[in-house]
PDB file of C-alpha atoms in Angstrom:
ATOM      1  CA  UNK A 713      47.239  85.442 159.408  1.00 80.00           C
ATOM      2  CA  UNK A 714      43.621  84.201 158.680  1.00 89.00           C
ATOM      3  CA  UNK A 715      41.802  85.936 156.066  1.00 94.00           C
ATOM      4  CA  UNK A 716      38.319  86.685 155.963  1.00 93.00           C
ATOM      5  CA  UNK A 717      35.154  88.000 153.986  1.00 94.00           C
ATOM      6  CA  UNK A 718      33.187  90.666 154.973  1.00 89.00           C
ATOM      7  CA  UNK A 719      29.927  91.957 153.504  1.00 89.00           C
ATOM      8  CA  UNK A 720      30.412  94.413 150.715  1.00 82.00           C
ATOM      9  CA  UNK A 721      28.986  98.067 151.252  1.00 77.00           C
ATOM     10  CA  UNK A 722      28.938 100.808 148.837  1.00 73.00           C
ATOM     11  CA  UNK A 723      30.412 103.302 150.299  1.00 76.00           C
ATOM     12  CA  UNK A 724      31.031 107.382 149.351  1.00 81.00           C
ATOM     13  CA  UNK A 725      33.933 107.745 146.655  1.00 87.00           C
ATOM     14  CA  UNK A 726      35.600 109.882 144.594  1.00 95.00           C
ATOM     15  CA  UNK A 727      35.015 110.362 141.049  1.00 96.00           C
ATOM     16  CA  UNK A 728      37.939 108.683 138.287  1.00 97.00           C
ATOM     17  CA  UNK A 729      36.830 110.523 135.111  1.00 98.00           C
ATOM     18  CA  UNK A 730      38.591 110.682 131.848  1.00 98.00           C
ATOM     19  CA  UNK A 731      37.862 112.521 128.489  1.00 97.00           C
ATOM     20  CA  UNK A 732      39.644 111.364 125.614  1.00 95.00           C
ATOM     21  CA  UNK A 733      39.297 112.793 122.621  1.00 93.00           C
ATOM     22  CA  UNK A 734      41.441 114.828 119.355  1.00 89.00           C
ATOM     23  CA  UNK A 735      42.475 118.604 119.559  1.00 89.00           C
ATOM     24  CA  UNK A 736      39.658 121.170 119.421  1.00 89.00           C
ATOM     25  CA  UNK A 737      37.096 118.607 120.698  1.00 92.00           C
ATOM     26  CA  UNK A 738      35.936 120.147 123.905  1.00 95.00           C
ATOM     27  CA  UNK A 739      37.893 117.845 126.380  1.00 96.00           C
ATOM     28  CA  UNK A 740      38.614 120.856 128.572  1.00 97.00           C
ATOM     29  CA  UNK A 741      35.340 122.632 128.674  1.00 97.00           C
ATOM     30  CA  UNK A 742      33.734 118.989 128.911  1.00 97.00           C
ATOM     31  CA  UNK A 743      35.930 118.390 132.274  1.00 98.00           C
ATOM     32  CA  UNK A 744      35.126 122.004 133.548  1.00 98.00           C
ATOM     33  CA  UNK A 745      31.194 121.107 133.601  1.00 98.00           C
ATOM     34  CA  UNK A 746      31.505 117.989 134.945  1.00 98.00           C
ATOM     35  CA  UNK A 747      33.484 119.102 137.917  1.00 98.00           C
ATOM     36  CA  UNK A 748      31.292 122.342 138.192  1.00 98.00           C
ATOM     37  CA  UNK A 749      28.175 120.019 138.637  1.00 98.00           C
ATOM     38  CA  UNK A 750      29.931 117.562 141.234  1.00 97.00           C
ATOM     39  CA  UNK A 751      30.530 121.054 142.987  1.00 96.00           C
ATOM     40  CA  UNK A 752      32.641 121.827 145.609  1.00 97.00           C
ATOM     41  CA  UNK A 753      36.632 124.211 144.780  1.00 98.00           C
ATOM     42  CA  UNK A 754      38.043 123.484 141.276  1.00 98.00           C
ATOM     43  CA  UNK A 755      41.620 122.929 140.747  1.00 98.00           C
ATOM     44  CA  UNK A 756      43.039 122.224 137.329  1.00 98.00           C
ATOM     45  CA  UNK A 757      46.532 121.093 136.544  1.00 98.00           C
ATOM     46  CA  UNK A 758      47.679 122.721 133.033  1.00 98.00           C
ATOM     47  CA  UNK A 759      49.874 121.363 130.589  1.00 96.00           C
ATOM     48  CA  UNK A 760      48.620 123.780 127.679  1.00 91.00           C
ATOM     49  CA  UNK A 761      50.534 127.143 128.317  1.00 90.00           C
ATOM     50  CA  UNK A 762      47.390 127.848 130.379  1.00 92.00           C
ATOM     51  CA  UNK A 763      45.248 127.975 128.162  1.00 93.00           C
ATOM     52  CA  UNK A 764      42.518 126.743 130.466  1.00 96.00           C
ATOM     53  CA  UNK A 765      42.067 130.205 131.656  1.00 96.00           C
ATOM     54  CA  UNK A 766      39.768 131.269 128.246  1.00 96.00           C
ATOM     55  CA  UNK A 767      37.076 129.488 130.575  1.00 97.00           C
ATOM     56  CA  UNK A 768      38.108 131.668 133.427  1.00 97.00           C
ATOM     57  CA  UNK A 769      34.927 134.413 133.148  1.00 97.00           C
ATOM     58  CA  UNK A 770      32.437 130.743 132.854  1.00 97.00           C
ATOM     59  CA  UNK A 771      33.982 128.810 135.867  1.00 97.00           C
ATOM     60  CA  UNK A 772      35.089 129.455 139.624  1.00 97.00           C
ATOM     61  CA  UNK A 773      38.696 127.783 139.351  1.00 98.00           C
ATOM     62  CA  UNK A 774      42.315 127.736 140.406  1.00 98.00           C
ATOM     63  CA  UNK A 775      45.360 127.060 138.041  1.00 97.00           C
ATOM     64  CA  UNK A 776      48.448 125.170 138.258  1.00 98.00           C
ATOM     65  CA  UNK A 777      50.626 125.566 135.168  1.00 97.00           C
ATOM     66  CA  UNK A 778      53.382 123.135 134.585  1.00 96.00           C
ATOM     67  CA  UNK A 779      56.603 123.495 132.086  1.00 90.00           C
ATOM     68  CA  UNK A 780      57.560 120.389 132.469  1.00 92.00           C
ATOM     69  CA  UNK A 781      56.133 116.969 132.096  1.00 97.00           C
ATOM     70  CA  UNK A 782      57.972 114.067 134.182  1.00 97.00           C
ATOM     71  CA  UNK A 783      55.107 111.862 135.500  1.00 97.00           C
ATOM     72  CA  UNK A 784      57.026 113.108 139.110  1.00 97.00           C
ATOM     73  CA  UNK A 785      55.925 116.023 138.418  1.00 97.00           C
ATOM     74  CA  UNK A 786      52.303 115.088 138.156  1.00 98.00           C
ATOM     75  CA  UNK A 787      53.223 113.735 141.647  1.00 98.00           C
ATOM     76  CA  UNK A 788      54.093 116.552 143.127  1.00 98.00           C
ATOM     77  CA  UNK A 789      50.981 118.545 141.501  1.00 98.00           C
ATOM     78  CA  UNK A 790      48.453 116.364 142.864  1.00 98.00           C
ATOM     79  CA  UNK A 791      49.659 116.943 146.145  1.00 98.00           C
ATOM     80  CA  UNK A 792      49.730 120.742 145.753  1.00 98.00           C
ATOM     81  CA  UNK A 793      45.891 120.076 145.265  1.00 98.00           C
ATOM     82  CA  UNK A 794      44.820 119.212 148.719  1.00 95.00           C
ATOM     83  CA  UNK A 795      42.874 121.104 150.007  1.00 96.00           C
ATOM     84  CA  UNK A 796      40.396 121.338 146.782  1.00 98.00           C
ATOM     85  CA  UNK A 797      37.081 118.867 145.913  1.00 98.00           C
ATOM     86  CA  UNK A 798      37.518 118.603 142.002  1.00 98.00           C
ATOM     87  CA  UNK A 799      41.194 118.627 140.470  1.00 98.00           C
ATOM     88  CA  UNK A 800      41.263 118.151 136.643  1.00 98.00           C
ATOM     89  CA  UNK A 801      44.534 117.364 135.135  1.00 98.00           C
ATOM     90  CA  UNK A 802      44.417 119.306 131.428  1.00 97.00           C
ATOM     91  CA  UNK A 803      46.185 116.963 130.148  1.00 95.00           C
ATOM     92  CA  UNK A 804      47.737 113.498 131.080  1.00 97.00           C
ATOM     93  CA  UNK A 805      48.809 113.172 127.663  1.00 97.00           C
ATOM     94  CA  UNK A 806      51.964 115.262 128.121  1.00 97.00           C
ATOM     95  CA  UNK A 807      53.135 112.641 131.044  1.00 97.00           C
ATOM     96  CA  UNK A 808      53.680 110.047 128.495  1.00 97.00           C
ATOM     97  CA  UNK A 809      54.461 111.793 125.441  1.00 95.00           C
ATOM     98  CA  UNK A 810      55.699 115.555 126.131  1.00 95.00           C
ATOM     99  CA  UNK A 811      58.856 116.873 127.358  1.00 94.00           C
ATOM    100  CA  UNK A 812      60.481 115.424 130.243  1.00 95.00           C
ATOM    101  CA  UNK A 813      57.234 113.015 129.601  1.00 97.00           C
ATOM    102  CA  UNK A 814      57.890 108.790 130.097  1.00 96.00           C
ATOM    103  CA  UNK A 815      58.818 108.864 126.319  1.00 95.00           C
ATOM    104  CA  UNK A 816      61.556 111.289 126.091  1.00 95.00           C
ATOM    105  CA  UNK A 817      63.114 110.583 129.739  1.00 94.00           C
ATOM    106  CA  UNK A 818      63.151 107.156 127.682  1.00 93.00           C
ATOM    107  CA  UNK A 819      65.075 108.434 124.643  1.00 91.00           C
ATOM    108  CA  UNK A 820      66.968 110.718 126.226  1.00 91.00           C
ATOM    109  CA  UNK A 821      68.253 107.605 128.567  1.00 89.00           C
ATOM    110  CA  UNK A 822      69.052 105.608 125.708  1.00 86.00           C
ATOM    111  CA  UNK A 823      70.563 108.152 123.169  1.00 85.00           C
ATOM    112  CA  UNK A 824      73.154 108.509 126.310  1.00 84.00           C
ATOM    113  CA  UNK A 825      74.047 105.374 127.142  1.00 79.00           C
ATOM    114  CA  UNK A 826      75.063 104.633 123.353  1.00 74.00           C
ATOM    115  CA  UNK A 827      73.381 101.069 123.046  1.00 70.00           C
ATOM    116  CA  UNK A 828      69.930 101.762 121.814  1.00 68.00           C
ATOM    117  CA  UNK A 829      68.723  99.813 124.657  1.00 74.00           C
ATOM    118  CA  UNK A 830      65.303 101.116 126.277  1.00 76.00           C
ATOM    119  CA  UNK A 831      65.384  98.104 129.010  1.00 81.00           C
ATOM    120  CA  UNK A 832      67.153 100.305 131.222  1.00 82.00           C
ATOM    121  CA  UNK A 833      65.650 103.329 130.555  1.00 83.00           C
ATOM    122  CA  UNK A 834      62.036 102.188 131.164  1.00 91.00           C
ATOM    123  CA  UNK A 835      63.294 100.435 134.507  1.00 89.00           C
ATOM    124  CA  UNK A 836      63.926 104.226 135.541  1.00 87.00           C
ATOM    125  CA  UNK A 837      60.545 105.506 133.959  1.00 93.00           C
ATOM    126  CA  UNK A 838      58.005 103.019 134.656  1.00 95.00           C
ATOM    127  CA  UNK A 839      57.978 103.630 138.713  1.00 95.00           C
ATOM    128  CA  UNK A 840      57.575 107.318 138.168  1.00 95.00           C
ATOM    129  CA  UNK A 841      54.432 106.185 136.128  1.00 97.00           C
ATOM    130  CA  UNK A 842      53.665 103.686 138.044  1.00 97.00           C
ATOM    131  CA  UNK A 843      53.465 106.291 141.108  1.00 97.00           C
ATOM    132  CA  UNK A 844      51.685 109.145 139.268  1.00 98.00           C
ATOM    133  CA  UNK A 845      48.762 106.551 138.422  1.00 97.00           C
ATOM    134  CA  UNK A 846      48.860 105.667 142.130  1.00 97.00           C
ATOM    135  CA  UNK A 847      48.519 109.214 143.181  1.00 98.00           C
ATOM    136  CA  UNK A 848      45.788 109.768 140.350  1.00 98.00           C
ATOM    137  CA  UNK A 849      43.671 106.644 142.126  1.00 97.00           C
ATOM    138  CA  UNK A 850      44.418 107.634 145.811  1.00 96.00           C
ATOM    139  CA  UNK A 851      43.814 111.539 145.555  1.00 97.00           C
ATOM    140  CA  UNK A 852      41.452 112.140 148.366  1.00 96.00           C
ATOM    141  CA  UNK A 853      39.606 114.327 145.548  1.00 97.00           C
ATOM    142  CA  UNK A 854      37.688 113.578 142.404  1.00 98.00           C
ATOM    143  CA  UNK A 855      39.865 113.566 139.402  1.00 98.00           C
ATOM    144  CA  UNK A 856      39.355 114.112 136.193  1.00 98.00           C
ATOM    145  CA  UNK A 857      41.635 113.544 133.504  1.00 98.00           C
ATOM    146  CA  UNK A 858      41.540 114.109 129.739  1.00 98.00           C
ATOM    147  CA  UNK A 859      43.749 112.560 126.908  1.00 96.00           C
ATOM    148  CA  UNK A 860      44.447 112.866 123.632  1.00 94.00           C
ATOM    149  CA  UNK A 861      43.369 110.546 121.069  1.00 90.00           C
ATOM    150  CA  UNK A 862      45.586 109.274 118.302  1.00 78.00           C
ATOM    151  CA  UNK A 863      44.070 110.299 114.914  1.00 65.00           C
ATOM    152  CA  UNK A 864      42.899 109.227 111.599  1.00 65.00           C
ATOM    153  CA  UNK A 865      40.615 110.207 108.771  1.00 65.00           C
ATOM    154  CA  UNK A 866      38.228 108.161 107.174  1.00 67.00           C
ATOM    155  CA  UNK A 867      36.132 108.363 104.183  1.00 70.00           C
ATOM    156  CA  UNK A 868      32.153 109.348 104.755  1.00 73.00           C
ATOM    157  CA  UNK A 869      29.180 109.713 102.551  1.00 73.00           C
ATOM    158  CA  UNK A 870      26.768 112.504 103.339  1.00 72.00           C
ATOM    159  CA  UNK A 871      22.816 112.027 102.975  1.00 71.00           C
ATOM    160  CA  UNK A 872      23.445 113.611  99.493  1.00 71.00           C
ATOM    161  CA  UNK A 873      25.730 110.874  97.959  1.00 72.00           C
ATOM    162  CA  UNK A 874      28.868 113.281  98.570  1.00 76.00           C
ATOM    163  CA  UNK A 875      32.194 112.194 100.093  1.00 77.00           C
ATOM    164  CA  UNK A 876      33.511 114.027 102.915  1.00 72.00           C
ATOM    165  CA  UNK A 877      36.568 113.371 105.071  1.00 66.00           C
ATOM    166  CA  UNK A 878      36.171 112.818 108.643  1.00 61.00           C
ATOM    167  CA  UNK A 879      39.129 113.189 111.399  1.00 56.00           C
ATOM    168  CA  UNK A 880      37.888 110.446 114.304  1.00 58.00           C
ATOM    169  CA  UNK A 881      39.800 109.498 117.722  1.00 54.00           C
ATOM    170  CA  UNK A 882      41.235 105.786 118.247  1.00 65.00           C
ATOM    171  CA  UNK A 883      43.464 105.183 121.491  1.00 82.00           C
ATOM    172  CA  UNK A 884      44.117 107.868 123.950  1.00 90.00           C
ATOM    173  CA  UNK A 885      48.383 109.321 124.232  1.00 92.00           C
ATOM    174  CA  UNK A 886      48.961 107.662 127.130  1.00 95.00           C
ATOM    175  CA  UNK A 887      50.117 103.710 128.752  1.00 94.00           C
ATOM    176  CA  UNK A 888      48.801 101.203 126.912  1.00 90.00           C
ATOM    177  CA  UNK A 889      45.409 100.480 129.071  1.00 90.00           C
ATOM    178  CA  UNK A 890      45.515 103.418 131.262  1.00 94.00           C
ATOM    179  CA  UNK A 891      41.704 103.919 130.879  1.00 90.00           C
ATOM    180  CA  UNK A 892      41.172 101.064 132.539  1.00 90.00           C
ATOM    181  CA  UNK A 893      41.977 102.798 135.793  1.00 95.00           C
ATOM    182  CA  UNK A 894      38.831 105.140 135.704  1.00 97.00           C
ATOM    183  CA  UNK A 895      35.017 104.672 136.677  1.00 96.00           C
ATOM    184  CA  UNK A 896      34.161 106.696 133.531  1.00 97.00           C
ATOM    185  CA  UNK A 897      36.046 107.053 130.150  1.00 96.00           C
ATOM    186  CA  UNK A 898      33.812 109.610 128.102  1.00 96.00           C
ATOM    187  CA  UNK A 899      35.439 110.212 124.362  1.00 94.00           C
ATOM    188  CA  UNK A 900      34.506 113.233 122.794  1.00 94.00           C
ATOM    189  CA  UNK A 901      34.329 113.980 119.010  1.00 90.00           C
ATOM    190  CA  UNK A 902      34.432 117.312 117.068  1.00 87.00           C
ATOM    191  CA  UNK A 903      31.200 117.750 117.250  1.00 91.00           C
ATOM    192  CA  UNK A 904      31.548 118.203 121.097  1.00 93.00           C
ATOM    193  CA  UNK A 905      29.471 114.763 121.329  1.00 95.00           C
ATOM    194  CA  UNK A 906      30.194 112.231 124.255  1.00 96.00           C
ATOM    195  CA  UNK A 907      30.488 108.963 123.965  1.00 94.00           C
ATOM    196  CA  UNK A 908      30.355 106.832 127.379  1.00 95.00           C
ATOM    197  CA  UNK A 909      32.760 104.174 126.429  1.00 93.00           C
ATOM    198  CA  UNK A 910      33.606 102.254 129.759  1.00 94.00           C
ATOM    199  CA  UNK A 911      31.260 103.193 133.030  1.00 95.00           C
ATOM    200  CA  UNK A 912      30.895 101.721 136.468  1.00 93.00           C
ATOM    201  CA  UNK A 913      27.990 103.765 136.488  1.00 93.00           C
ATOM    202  CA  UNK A 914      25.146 101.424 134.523  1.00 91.00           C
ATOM    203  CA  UNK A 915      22.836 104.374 134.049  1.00 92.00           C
ATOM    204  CA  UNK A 916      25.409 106.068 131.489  1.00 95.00           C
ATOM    205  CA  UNK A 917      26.348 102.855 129.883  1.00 94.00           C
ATOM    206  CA  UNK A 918      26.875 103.633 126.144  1.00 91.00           C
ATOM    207  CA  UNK A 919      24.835 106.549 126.727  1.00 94.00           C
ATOM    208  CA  UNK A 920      25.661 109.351 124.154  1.00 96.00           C
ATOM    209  CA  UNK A 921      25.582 113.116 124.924  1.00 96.00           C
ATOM    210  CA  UNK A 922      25.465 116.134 122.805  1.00 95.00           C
ATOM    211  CA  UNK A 923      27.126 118.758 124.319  1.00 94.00           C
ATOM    212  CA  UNK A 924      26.831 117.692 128.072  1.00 96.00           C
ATOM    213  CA  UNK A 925      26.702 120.260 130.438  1.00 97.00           C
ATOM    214  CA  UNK A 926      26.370 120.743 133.977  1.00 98.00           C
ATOM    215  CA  UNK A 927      23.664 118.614 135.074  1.00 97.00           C
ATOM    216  CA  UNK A 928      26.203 115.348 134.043  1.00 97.00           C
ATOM    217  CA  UNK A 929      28.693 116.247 137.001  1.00 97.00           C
ATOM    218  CA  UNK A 930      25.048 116.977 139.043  1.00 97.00           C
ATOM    219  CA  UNK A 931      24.184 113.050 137.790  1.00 96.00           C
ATOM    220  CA  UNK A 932      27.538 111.579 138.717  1.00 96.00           C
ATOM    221  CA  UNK A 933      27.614 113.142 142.004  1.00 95.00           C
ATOM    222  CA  UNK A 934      24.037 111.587 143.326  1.00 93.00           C
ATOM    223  CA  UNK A 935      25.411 108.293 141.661  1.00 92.00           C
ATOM    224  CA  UNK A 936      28.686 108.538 144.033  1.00 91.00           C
ATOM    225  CA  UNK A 937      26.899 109.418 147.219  1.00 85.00           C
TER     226      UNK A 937
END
């Protein structure tokens, strides 16, 4: 079979958005504005004992609230969502490191066989990732995702000369270069400010936003039509 080139066209898409960032950050109400301002139904996939729904009396959305957190799982909750324009998955953290998540099905697996061996366990684990990433990238919806950061503290001096202690993100709870996989990566810090650390977009390259709101998803949205 011959292969050829063709001309390249931009065409319509759908949004790959993730928000990484540590507990009490904004991550959640961050994803709800964005995916009000790209418009359209709101579905959101909930993997914090539904806790989404505080937002409830702010935003127009539907619910999904998992128990447990098998990447298969994620799956089959991404196909619940046709039918909607914006799903947000709230959060994909607890697919690699919650229960039933790619870490315990690991460590369950290898407490049970007796040989401390993971190679066998991750040979089971890895296409169930492997698949929920697909499903994430092929959704015939925008997605948006956000993560959990790994934390630490560091050591700050205020404009006065006093020390304060600061708790700041690093790498998001999730596969080792799972970002990768999105158009935008946004990390948000307790101060509810957003960082735009990886775009396809070049007009929000490094850009960083206090508090976005509404008009961001508005921004996106002209940028992906």
């Amino acid at each position: 079979m011959a292969l050829t080139f063709a001309k390249a066209v931009k065409h319509e898409r759908k949004l790959r958005l993730a928000f990484i960032g540590p507990a009490g950050s904004g991550k959640t109400l961050t994803a709800l504005k964005v995916a009000s301002g790209l418009g359209g139904k709101i579905g959101l996939i909930d993997t914090e004992q539904g806790s989404a729904s505080i937002y409830a009396d702010q935003f127009d959305f539907d619910q999904l609230i998992l128990d447990s957190y098998a990447p298969s799982t994620y799956v089959d909750a991404l196909k619940a969502a046709q039918g909607y324009d914006v799903v947000i998955i709230d959060s994909l953290s607890h697919a690699w490191a919650g229960k039933g998540g790619a870490l315990d099905q690991v460590d369950r697996a290898r407490a049970k066989s007796g040989s401390g061996n993971s190679y066998i366990a991750w040979g089971n684990v890895t296409p169930q990732q492997n698949a929920m990433v697909e499903s994430i990238l092929t959704a015939p919806f925008h997605v948006i995702t956000t993560m959990r950061s790994k934390m630490e503290y560091v050591q700050e001096r205020d404009s006065k000369g006093k020390t304060q202690i600061r708790k700041v993100g690093l790498q998001p709870v999730q596969r080792d270069g799972l970002e990768y996989e999105f158009d935008i990566v946004g990390d948000v810090d307790q101060t509810h400010t957003l960082t735009i650390s990886k775009t396809r977009y070049s007009d929000l390259a490094d850009r960083v936003i206090n508090e976005p709101t509404e008009q961001l998803g508005v921004q996106i949205s002209e940028w992906l039509h």
